[in-house]
């Protein structure tokens, strides 16, 4: 059957404000009472003040829930739910990286389900949800997806529900000025992984490919400049847009094996999400390149970003070369052994890592479905490296 006969959907949400000064848009919302979900670093770096100064001037009252921790856990979400039920704000502002935005999503999800149990579902409403990312990485401000870790079992619970999609996203470059260079590199590689994986995913479509290719182009243009100079606001603004575009792309098309591996090694070795993605990405592209359809998509993406294939190399091999060069230029490790992780238990945990990576939901849309044996070999490369 022709693709034209298949009904498919593509959602465009939220309202996005971007550019220097975009934070002032917060004053335009006609709310009396809001809740800010954030972490203690936002207080330390003065980012929370940037938000509360605007709310103070606009006469909006607010309360702050600043218990967020990296890789959010269910106990923090539960505390946030109690906060929401007692304070009943009209709007919820998530200020921070993916961890703050995902925590806010978890709070909305569980508060809504709690209300549904005790109230007539007809009268259940959600607060207006404003996401203000302070990293250029996850794209969580434009996805209806969040990962919350069960604090008792350590299991990652992927949540996906339209109610968790922010209503408004504000991309203010000044908010990401304070991100340290290493975190800029890692979160930026998360953007690149979202963009490339969604472009070649089995769920790719004309809309997602458009956002994914522009995001890929912007990362190669701007990430190194952001790493070199944290105050280069033009490059930072460009990375923020790339991050959001890559989020729009993968929210529709899905991700792939680099994320399946990143979730697995990230949990095992307590690594930042972006760094785990960066380490996995070149090995996964190398593996996917054996598939003719995937190779064709890498070639189309290369063409879309205006880069010629390296002489004597395939498109996937060209991407691997470009990515490894970018990573090395930002002093990122290219395998686990080179990172700060203690991999002395690798051989022992290898069978578990294989099982977890094979079971990860993001693997479903990878262009090639690996066997357990293939996954083991890719994980060995991720651990010990070849580039
Ligand atoms: N929902 C999604 O679509 C999606 C997609 C990818 C990743 N994620 C999730 O996002 C989380 C990772 O998010 P992240 O990479 O943005 O990091 P993060 O939110 O975990 O933040 C990492 C650290 O950087 C600090 N930080 C953030 N912004 C800063 C700034 N401007 N200046 C100084 N320090 C700052 C934070 O306080 C924190 O200590 C993971 O839990 C991951 O699973 C979600
Ligand atoms: Zn990611």
XYZ file of C-alpha atoms and ligand atoms in Angstrom:
432
model
C 0.000 0.000 0.000
C 1.287 3.480 -0.817
C 2.401 5.566 2.153
C -0.175 8.180 1.048
C -2.980 5.753 1.995
C -1.793 5.471 5.576
C -3.178 7.967 8.071
C -0.418 9.276 10.321
C -0.241 12.143 12.795
C 2.225 14.874 13.639
C 1.578 17.157 16.585
C 2.883 20.714 16.742
C 2.879 21.992 20.314
C 3.778 23.976 22.453
C 3.904 27.713 21.835
C 7.640 28.498 21.673
C 9.208 31.841 22.641
C 12.912 32.143 21.925
C 15.763 34.634 21.846
C 17.349 37.032 24.312
C 14.558 38.680 26.298
C 12.088 35.820 25.745
C 11.924 35.178 29.490
C 9.949 38.431 29.831
C 7.021 36.607 28.202
C 6.382 35.180 31.671
C 4.877 38.541 32.637
C 2.209 38.206 29.932
C 0.426 35.280 31.551
C -2.497 36.383 33.630
C -1.928 34.140 36.659
C -2.063 34.991 40.352
C -0.411 31.862 41.700
C 2.234 29.624 40.154
C 4.537 26.800 41.268
C 8.168 26.623 40.133
C 9.741 23.143 39.890
C 13.524 23.390 39.891
C 16.762 22.206 41.527
C 19.105 23.838 44.030
C 21.723 24.656 41.343
C 19.233 27.030 39.726
C 19.212 28.971 42.974
C 23.034 28.817 43.204
C 23.601 30.058 39.634
C 21.069 32.890 40.032
C 18.771 31.473 37.334
C 15.787 31.216 39.658
C 16.151 34.932 40.444
C 15.877 35.745 36.734
C 12.436 34.110 36.751
C 11.197 35.345 40.124
C 12.263 38.961 39.371
C 9.857 38.953 36.423
C 7.064 37.345 38.451
C 7.612 39.839 41.303
C 7.321 42.779 38.912
C 4.161 41.279 37.409
C 2.626 40.815 40.885
C 2.402 37.023 40.561
C 2.706 34.986 43.752
C 4.717 31.772 43.539
C 5.998 28.918 45.594
C 9.159 26.990 44.848
C 9.662 23.242 44.785
C 13.449 22.905 44.480
C 13.939 19.247 45.429
C 14.748 18.031 41.888
C 17.811 15.780 41.520
C 19.479 14.565 38.287
C 17.700 11.510 36.811
C 14.419 12.110 38.721
C 13.096 9.518 41.141
C 9.534 8.620 42.182
C 9.931 9.828 45.805
C 10.672 13.388 44.623
C 7.699 13.256 42.254
C 5.458 12.116 45.139
C 6.595 15.090 47.228
C 5.803 17.359 44.280
C 2.316 15.858 43.933
C 1.575 16.658 47.594
C 2.810 20.202 46.921
C 0.483 20.603 43.936
C -2.570 19.229 45.726
C -2.146 21.591 48.675
C -1.030 24.712 46.774
C -3.288 24.346 43.699
C -1.339 26.695 41.374
C -2.810 27.951 38.087
C 0.480 27.421 36.303
C 3.497 25.192 36.772
C 6.880 26.455 35.640
C 9.662 23.875 35.164
C 13.036 25.627 35.300
C 16.164 23.531 34.721
C 17.592 20.752 32.611
C 15.753 17.629 31.515
C 15.624 16.431 35.120
C 13.539 19.437 36.291
C 11.244 19.298 33.268
C 10.769 15.511 33.574
C 10.049 15.869 37.302
C 7.385 18.486 36.517
C 5.911 16.111 33.923
C 5.818 13.292 36.477
C 4.104 15.622 38.966
C 1.468 16.595 36.380
C 0.909 12.956 35.397
C 0.463 11.623 38.927
C -1.521 14.653 40.186
C -3.918 14.296 37.278
C -4.399 10.557 37.882
C -4.817 11.133 41.631
C -7.540 13.738 40.959
C -9.292 11.416 38.500
C -9.663 8.766 41.223
C -11.263 11.132 43.729
C -13.033 13.701 41.553
C -15.437 13.632 38.652
C -13.051 13.310 35.662
C -15.049 16.093 33.943
C -13.852 18.685 36.445
C -10.178 17.645 36.448
C -8.008 20.381 34.954
C -4.257 20.741 34.663
C -2.262 23.886 35.406
C -0.769 25.720 32.433
C 2.620 24.052 31.961
C 5.586 26.290 31.091
C 8.946 24.604 30.411
C 12.094 26.725 30.617
C 15.137 24.584 29.746
C 18.517 25.639 31.153
C 20.495 23.082 29.138
C 20.496 22.706 25.347
C 20.117 18.958 25.349
C 17.052 16.892 26.088
C 14.320 18.704 24.135
C 12.026 17.743 27.025
C 10.272 21.143 26.604
C 8.608 19.791 23.436
C 8.044 16.126 24.238
C 5.195 14.338 25.992
C 7.656 11.845 27.403
C 9.518 11.550 30.722
C 11.650 8.963 32.485
C 11.132 8.589 36.243
C 13.182 6.057 38.246
C 11.348 3.954 40.838
C 13.267 4.696 44.025
C 12.695 1.216 45.520
C 13.584 -0.989 42.546
C 15.852 1.318 40.541
C 13.676 0.570 37.483
C 13.251 3.375 34.956
C 9.561 4.070 34.299
C 9.007 5.634 30.873
C 5.869 7.803 30.906
C 4.280 8.984 27.694
C 1.029 10.962 27.814
C -0.230 13.996 25.936
C -1.078 15.755 29.237
C 2.694 15.994 29.912
C 3.374 18.061 26.794
C 4.220 21.626 27.903
C 1.798 24.377 26.799
C 4.594 26.925 26.508
C 8.367 26.618 26.070
C 10.733 29.537 26.630
C 14.247 29.320 25.171
C 16.311 32.101 26.710
C 20.017 31.857 25.748
C 21.137 33.713 28.886
C 19.869 30.785 30.971
C 22.361 28.363 29.445
C 25.390 30.672 29.754
C 26.359 29.120 33.100
C 26.414 25.482 31.900
C 30.001 24.222 32.430
C 31.956 23.299 29.269
C 31.872 19.527 29.924
C 28.085 19.569 30.410
C 27.689 21.755 27.291
C 29.526 19.087 25.291
C 27.560 16.173 26.765
C 24.100 17.766 26.506
C 24.920 18.938 22.975
C 25.775 15.371 21.993
C 22.344 14.346 23.347
C 20.850 16.783 20.804
C 22.905 15.261 17.989
C 21.884 11.748 19.043
C 18.185 12.728 19.068
C 18.527 14.311 15.644
C 20.423 11.499 13.903
C 18.513 8.655 15.565
C 15.112 10.157 14.740
C 16.185 10.820 11.123
C 17.022 7.147 10.465
C 14.376 5.650 12.802
C 11.651 3.400 11.420
C 9.150 6.053 12.584
C 10.718 8.876 10.549
C 8.360 11.003 8.453
C 8.646 14.145 6.285
C 7.972 16.465 9.241
C 10.387 14.785 11.674
C 13.132 14.561 9.017
C 12.861 18.288 8.412
C 13.379 19.152 12.095
C 16.046 16.453 12.546
C 18.182 17.579 9.616
C 18.101 21.249 10.658
C 19.022 20.234 14.218
C 21.959 18.126 12.938
C 23.213 21.033 10.846
C 22.993 23.459 13.786
C 24.885 21.122 16.140
C 27.825 20.747 13.731
C 27.788 24.526 13.254
C 27.455 25.692 16.862
C 28.297 23.094 19.506
C 32.091 23.447 19.451
C 31.739 27.255 19.620
C 29.503 26.905 22.729
C 32.093 24.599 24.291
C 34.952 27.027 23.549
C 33.136 30.116 24.796
C 30.277 29.754 27.262
C 29.311 33.403 26.672
C 28.878 33.067 22.901
C 25.142 33.733 23.071
C 24.591 33.449 19.327
C 25.938 29.881 19.300
C 24.081 29.074 22.502
C 20.803 30.329 20.980
C 21.505 28.173 17.940
C 22.056 25.082 20.142
C 18.818 25.812 22.038
C 16.898 25.837 18.776
C 18.686 22.645 17.684
C 17.749 20.973 20.963
C 14.077 21.900 20.607
C 13.950 20.865 16.945
C 15.558 17.508 17.736
C 12.975 17.063 20.531
C 10.105 17.737 18.090
C 11.650 15.212 15.679
C 12.098 12.348 18.124
C 8.768 12.952 19.848
C 7.196 12.004 16.531
C 9.686 9.547 15.032
C 11.199 7.810 18.061
C 14.857 7.127 18.811
C 17.162 4.128 18.381
C 19.901 1.872 19.687
C 22.233 4.619 20.954
C 19.504 5.586 23.441
C 18.816 1.957 24.366
C 22.525 1.582 25.197
C 22.763 5.021 26.838
C 19.864 4.256 29.205
C 21.546 0.953 30.117
C 25.136 2.117 30.652
C 23.938 5.424 32.135
C 22.071 3.560 34.894
C 24.909 1.042 35.450
C 27.759 3.565 35.584
C 25.819 6.629 36.864
C 26.742 8.730 33.860
C 25.077 11.909 32.606
C 22.558 11.004 29.900
C 24.239 13.089 27.160
C 27.660 11.559 27.782
C 26.253 8.024 27.609
C 24.544 8.895 24.286
C 27.756 10.414 22.903
C 29.797 7.300 23.684
C 27.230 4.948 22.131
C 26.416 6.971 18.993
C 29.465 6.286 16.723
C 29.382 2.501 17.339
C 25.640 2.373 16.663
C 25.949 4.337 13.400
C 28.782 2.029 12.329
C 26.566 -0.984 13.013
C 23.425 0.481 11.363
C 25.472 1.359 8.270
C 25.536 -2.323 7.253
C 21.834 -2.004 6.435
C 21.190 -0.568 2.956
C 18.055 1.343 3.980
C 19.784 2.910 6.988
C 22.838 3.755 4.888
C 20.537 5.469 2.373
C 19.054 7.587 5.181
C 22.505 8.575 6.508
C 23.363 9.620 2.969
C 20.200 11.734 2.677
C 20.948 13.370 6.035
C 24.511 14.137 5.003
C 23.185 15.718 1.811
C 20.550 17.688 3.783
C 23.235 19.284 5.976
C 25.348 20.156 2.937
C 28.258 17.764 3.560
C 29.833 15.506 0.902
C 30.689 11.908 1.677
C 34.407 11.427 2.512
C 36.266 9.974 -0.445
C 36.298 6.187 -0.215
C 33.947 6.175 2.787
C 30.232 5.434 3.132
C 27.848 8.076 4.512
C 27.644 6.278 7.872
C 31.456 6.108 8.077
C 31.610 9.824 7.207
C 29.222 10.595 10.070
C 31.279 8.453 12.447
C 34.426 10.340 11.447
C 32.718 13.729 11.946
C 31.223 12.746 15.315
C 34.450 11.295 16.726
C 36.309 14.435 15.606
C 33.707 16.647 17.314
C 33.849 14.578 20.510
C 37.645 14.605 20.654
C 37.689 18.373 20.056
C 35.569 18.745 23.209
C 37.681 16.293 25.253
C 34.849 13.759 25.507
C 35.804 10.108 26.068
C 35.076 7.833 23.117
C 34.517 4.696 25.210
C 33.635 3.798 28.803
C 37.222 2.811 29.643
C 38.285 6.362 28.779
C 35.543 7.916 30.929
C 35.522 8.339 34.711
C 33.432 5.175 35.083
C 34.920 2.197 36.879
C 34.355 -0.568 34.326
C 36.158 -3.313 36.259
C 32.824 -5.165 36.630
C 32.043 -5.000 32.890
C 32.514 -8.725 32.127
C 30.358 -9.645 35.100
C 27.464 -7.293 34.252
C 27.714 -7.761 30.451
C 24.836 -10.317 30.203
C 22.554 -8.009 32.220
C 23.530 -4.995 30.126
C 22.690 -6.927 26.945
C 19.251 -7.907 28.307
C 18.447 -4.374 29.464
C 19.533 -2.751 26.200
C 17.544 -5.331 24.179
C 14.428 -4.593 26.293
C 14.692 -0.793 26.088
C 11.673 0.728 24.320
C 13.814 3.036 22.171
C 15.360 0.031 20.378
C 12.021 -0.673 18.660
C 12.498 2.168 16.155
C 16.177 1.494 15.404
C 16.545 0.818 11.637
C 18.219 -2.537 12.315
C 17.112 -5.015 14.989
C 20.279 -6.506 16.529
C 20.578 -10.068 17.828
C 21.736 -10.508 21.442
C 25.114 -11.494 20.044
C 25.331 -8.259 17.995
C 24.318 -6.202 21.025
C 27.076 -7.827 23.081
C 29.673 -6.984 20.427
C 28.474 -3.357 20.212
C 28.570 -3.042 24.016
C 32.145 -4.400 24.016
C 33.120 -1.618 21.603
C 31.257 0.972 23.695
C 33.213 -0.222 26.730
C 36.685 -0.623 25.217
C 36.534 1.556 22.070
C 38.084 1.345 18.621
C 38.155 4.916 17.354
N 11.737 13.982 28.427
C 12.581 13.885 27.421
O 12.178 14.040 26.291
C 14.019 13.576 27.715
C 14.931 13.394 26.654
C 16.258 13.132 26.963
C 16.679 13.061 28.309
N 15.743 13.218 29.304
C 16.125 13.160 30.729
O 16.710 14.408 31.088
C 17.657 14.205 32.137
C 18.990 14.847 31.756
O 18.781 16.227 31.610
P 19.981 17.248 31.324
O 20.990 16.575 30.477
O 19.362 18.506 30.828
O 20.658 17.471 32.751
P 20.036 17.658 34.233
O 18.726 18.338 34.193
O 20.092 16.326 34.916
O 21.100 18.640 34.863
C 22.422 18.183 35.122
C 23.107 19.159 36.079
O 23.341 20.409 35.398
C 22.845 21.480 36.188
N 22.425 22.568 35.322
C 21.347 22.599 34.514
N 21.291 23.785 33.874
C 22.362 24.519 34.297
C 22.826 25.838 34.017
N 22.219 26.637 33.135
N 23.942 26.265 34.638
C 24.601 25.450 35.515
N 24.208 24.203 35.818
C 23.084 23.743 35.230
C 21.711 20.878 36.974
O 21.435 21.621 38.124
C 22.247 19.493 37.297
O 23.055 19.513 38.441
C 17.769 12.685 32.343
O 16.968 12.338 33.457
C 17.173 12.113 31.067
O 16.574 10.835 31.240
C 14.456 13.501 29.028
Zn 18.567 11.693 24.882
